Amino acid sequence: MTHTARVEPVSEDQEDAIIVLAWRVVDVTDPDAPQEISRHDSEPEAIEAARLFEAETSNEPGSDPDDTQDYDASQRDVGKRVE
């Protein structure tokens, strides 16, 4: 089964600021039971890890093909291609 990943910050509140300590990749295939897959120092690293995780699970028997979800809207060359 193809899994769905989400990238989110790991943060800490300090007085008047929120400090991002790391970025984590969470498997949200089952929305009632999200599971952390990995942690990264930067958001781009976490995004790449999420892409790889989804691509790997799309190769499992009976899985739908990876939909190449666009994690970063600023990148014009990623995401679904509608033809």
Coordinates of N, CA and C in Angstrom, one line a residue:
M1 N 0.8 -1.2 0.0 CA 0.0 0.0 0.0 C 0.9 1.2 0.0
T2 N 0.6 2.2 -0.8 CA 1.3 3.4 -0.9 C 1.0 4.2 0.4
H3 N 2.1 4.7 1.0 CA 1.9 5.5 2.3 C 1.9 7.0 1.9
T4 N 1.4 7.8 2.9 CA 1.4 9.2 2.7 C 2.2 9.8 3.9
A5 N 3.1 10.7 3.5 CA 4.0 11.3 4.5 C 3.7 12.8 4.6
R6 N 3.9 13.3 5.8 CA 3.8 14.8 6.1 C 5.1 15.3 6.7
V7 N 5.5 16.5 6.3 CA 6.7 17.1 6.9 C 6.2 18.2 7.9
E8 N 6.8 18.2 9.1 CA 6.3 19.2 10.1 C 7.5 19.6 10.9
P9 N 7.5 20.8 11.5 CA 8.6 21.2 12.3 C 8.5 20.7 13.7
V10 N 9.6 20.5 14.4 CA 9.7 20.1 15.8 C 10.1 21.5 16.4
S11 N 9.2 22.0 17.2 CA 9.5 23.4 17.7 C 9.4 23.5 19.3
E12 N 9.9 24.6 19.8 CA 9.9 24.8 21.2 C 9.6 26.3 21.4
D13 N 8.7 26.6 22.3 CA 8.3 28.0 22.7 C 9.4 28.5 23.7
Q14 N 9.9 29.7 23.3 CA 10.8 30.4 24.2 C 10.4 31.8 24.3
E15 N 9.9 32.2 25.4 CA 9.4 33.6 25.6 C 8.5 34.1 24.5
D16 N 9.0 35.0 23.7 CA 8.2 35.6 22.6 C 8.5 35.0 21.2
A17 N 9.2 33.8 21.2 CA 9.5 33.2 19.9 C 9.3 31.7 19.9
I18 N 9.1 31.2 18.7 CA 9.0 29.7 18.6 C 10.2 29.3 17.8
I19 N 11.0 28.4 18.4 CA 12.3 28.0 17.8 C 12.1 26.6 17.1
V20 N 12.4 26.5 15.9 CA 12.4 25.2 15.2 C 13.7 24.5 15.5
L21 N 13.5 23.3 16.1 CA 14.7 22.5 16.5 C 15.1 21.5 15.4
A22 N 14.1 21.0 14.7 CA 14.3 20.0 13.7 C 13.1 19.9 12.8
W23 N 13.1 19.0 11.8 CA 12.0 18.7 11.0 C 11.8 17.2 11.0
R24 N 10.5 16.8 11.0 CA 10.3 15.4 11.1 C 9.3 15.0 10.0
V25 N 9.5 13.7 9.6 CA 8.6 13.1 8.6 C 7.7 12.1 9.3
V26 N 6.4 12.3 9.1 CA 5.4 11.5 9.8 C 4.6 10.7 8.7
D27 N 4.4 9.4 9.0 CA 3.6 8.6 8.1 C 2.1 8.8 8.6
V28 N 1.3 9.4 7.7 CA -0.1 9.8 8.1 C -1.0 8.9 7.2
T29 N -0.6 7.8 6.8 CA -1.4 6.9 6.0 C -2.7 6.6 6.8
D30 N -2.5 6.3 8.0 CA -3.7 6.1 8.9 C -3.8 7.4 9.8
P31 N -4.7 8.3 9.5 CA -4.8 9.5 10.2 C -5.0 9.4 11.7
D32 N -5.5 8.2 12.1 CA -5.8 8.0 13.6 C -4.5 7.5 14.3
A33 N -3.5 7.1 13.5 CA -2.3 6.6 14.1 C -1.0 7.0 13.4
P34 N -0.7 8.4 13.4 CA 0.5 8.8 12.7 C 1.7 8.3 13.4
Q35 N 2.7 8.0 12.5 CA 4.0 7.5 13.1 C 5.2 8.3 12.5
E36 N 6.0 8.7 13.4 CA 7.2 9.4 13.0 C 8.2 8.5 12.3
I37 N 8.6 8.9 11.1 CA 9.5 8.0 10.3 C 11.0 8.5 10.5
S38 N 11.2 9.8 10.5 CA 12.6 10.3 10.7 C 12.6 11.7 11.1
R39 N 13.8 12.2 11.5 CA 14.0 13.6 11.9 C 15.2 14.1 11.1
H40 N 15.2 15.4 10.8 CA 16.2 16.0 10.0 C 16.5 17.4 10.5
D41 N 17.8 17.9 10.1 CA 18.2 19.2 10.5 C 17.6 20.3 9.7
S42 N 17.2 20.0 8.5 CA 16.6 21.1 7.6 C 15.4 20.6 6.9
E43 N 14.5 21.6 6.5 CA 13.3 21.2 5.9 C 13.5 20.5 4.5
P44 N 14.5 21.0 3.7 CA 14.7 20.3 2.4 C 15.1 18.8 2.6
E45 N 15.9 18.5 3.6 CA 16.2 17.1 3.9 C 15.0 16.3 4.2
A46 N 14.1 16.9 5.1 CA 12.9 16.2 5.5 C 12.0 16.0 4.3
I47 N 11.9 17.0 3.4 CA 11.1 16.9 2.2 C 11.6 15.7 1.3
E48 N 12.9 15.7 1.1 CA 13.4 14.6 0.3 C 13.2 13.2 0.9
A49 N 13.3 13.2 2.2 CA 13.1 11.9 2.9 C 11.6 11.5 2.8
A50 N 10.7 12.4 2.8 CA 9.3 12.1 2.7 C 9.0 11.6 1.2
R51 N 9.6 12.3 0.3 CA 9.4 11.8 -1.1 C 9.9 10.4 -1.3
L52 N 11.1 10.1 -0.8 CA 11.7 8.8 -0.9 C 10.8 7.7 -0.2
F53 N 10.3 8.1 1.0 CA 9.5 7.2 1.7 C 8.2 6.8 0.9
E54 N 7.6 7.8 0.4 CA 6.3 7.6 -0.4 C 6.7 6.8 -1.7
A55 N 7.8 7.1 -2.4 CA 8.2 6.4 -3.6 C 8.5 4.9 -3.3
E56 N 9.2 4.7 -2.2 CA 9.5 3.3 -1.8 C 8.3 2.5 -1.6
T57 N 7.3 3.1 -0.9 CA 6.1 2.3 -0.5 C 5.2 2.1 -1.7
S58 N 5.4 2.9 -2.7 CA 4.5 2.8 -4.0 C 5.0 1.6 -4.8
N59 N 6.2 1.1 -4.5 CA 6.7 -0.1 -5.2 C 6.3 -1.4 -4.5
E60 N 5.6 -1.4 -3.4 CA 5.1 -2.6 -2.7 C 4.0 -3.2 -3.6
P61 N 3.9 -4.5 -3.5 CA 2.8 -5.2 -4.3 C 1.4 -4.6 -3.9
G62 N 0.6 -4.3 -4.9 CA -0.8 -3.9 -4.6 C -0.9 -2.4 -4.4
S63 N 0.2 -1.6 -4.5 CA 0.2 -0.2 -4.2 C -0.2 0.6 -5.4
D64 N -0.8 1.7 -5.2 CA -1.0 2.7 -6.2 C 0.3 3.4 -6.6
P65 N 0.4 3.9 -7.8 CA 1.7 4.6 -8.2 C 1.8 5.9 -7.3
D66 N 3.0 6.3 -7.1 CA 3.3 7.5 -6.4 C 2.8 8.7 -7.1
D67 N 2.1 9.6 -6.4 CA 1.4 10.7 -7.1 C 2.3 11.9 -7.2
T68 N 3.6 11.8 -6.8 CA 4.6 12.9 -6.8 C 4.0 14.2 -6.3
Q69 N 3.4 14.1 -5.1 CA 2.8 15.2 -4.4 C 3.8 16.3 -4.3
D70 N 3.4 17.6 -4.5 CA 4.2 18.8 -4.4 C 4.3 19.2 -2.9
Y71 N 5.5 19.0 -2.3 CA 5.7 19.4 -0.9 C 6.1 20.9 -0.8
D72 N 6.7 21.4 -1.9 CA 7.2 22.8 -1.8 C 6.7 23.5 -3.0
A73 N 5.6 24.3 -2.8 CA 5.0 25.0 -3.9 C 5.9 26.0 -4.6
S74 N 7.1 26.3 -4.1 CA 8.0 27.3 -4.7 C 8.8 26.6 -5.8
Q75 N 8.8 25.2 -5.9 CA 9.4 24.5 -6.9 C 8.5 24.2 -8.0
R76 N 8.7 24.9 -9.2 CA 7.8 24.8 -10.3 C 7.8 23.5 -11.0
D77 N 8.9 22.7 -10.9 CA 9.0 21.5 -11.7 C 8.6 20.2 -10.9
V78 N 7.9 20.3 -9.8 CA 7.5 19.1 -9.0 C 6.0 19.1 -8.9
G79 N 5.5 18.0 -8.6 CA 4.0 17.9 -8.4 C 3.4 17.1 -9.6
K80 N 2.1 17.0 -9.5 CA 1.3 16.3 -10.6 C 1.4 17.1 -11.9
R81 N 1.5 16.3 -12.9 CA 1.5 16.9 -14.3 C 0.2 16.5 -14.9
V82 N -0.6 17.5 -15.2 CA -1.9 17.3 -15.9 C -1.7 17.6 -17.4
E83 N -2.0 16.6 -18.2 CA -1.9 16.7 -19.6 C -3.2 16.6 -20.3

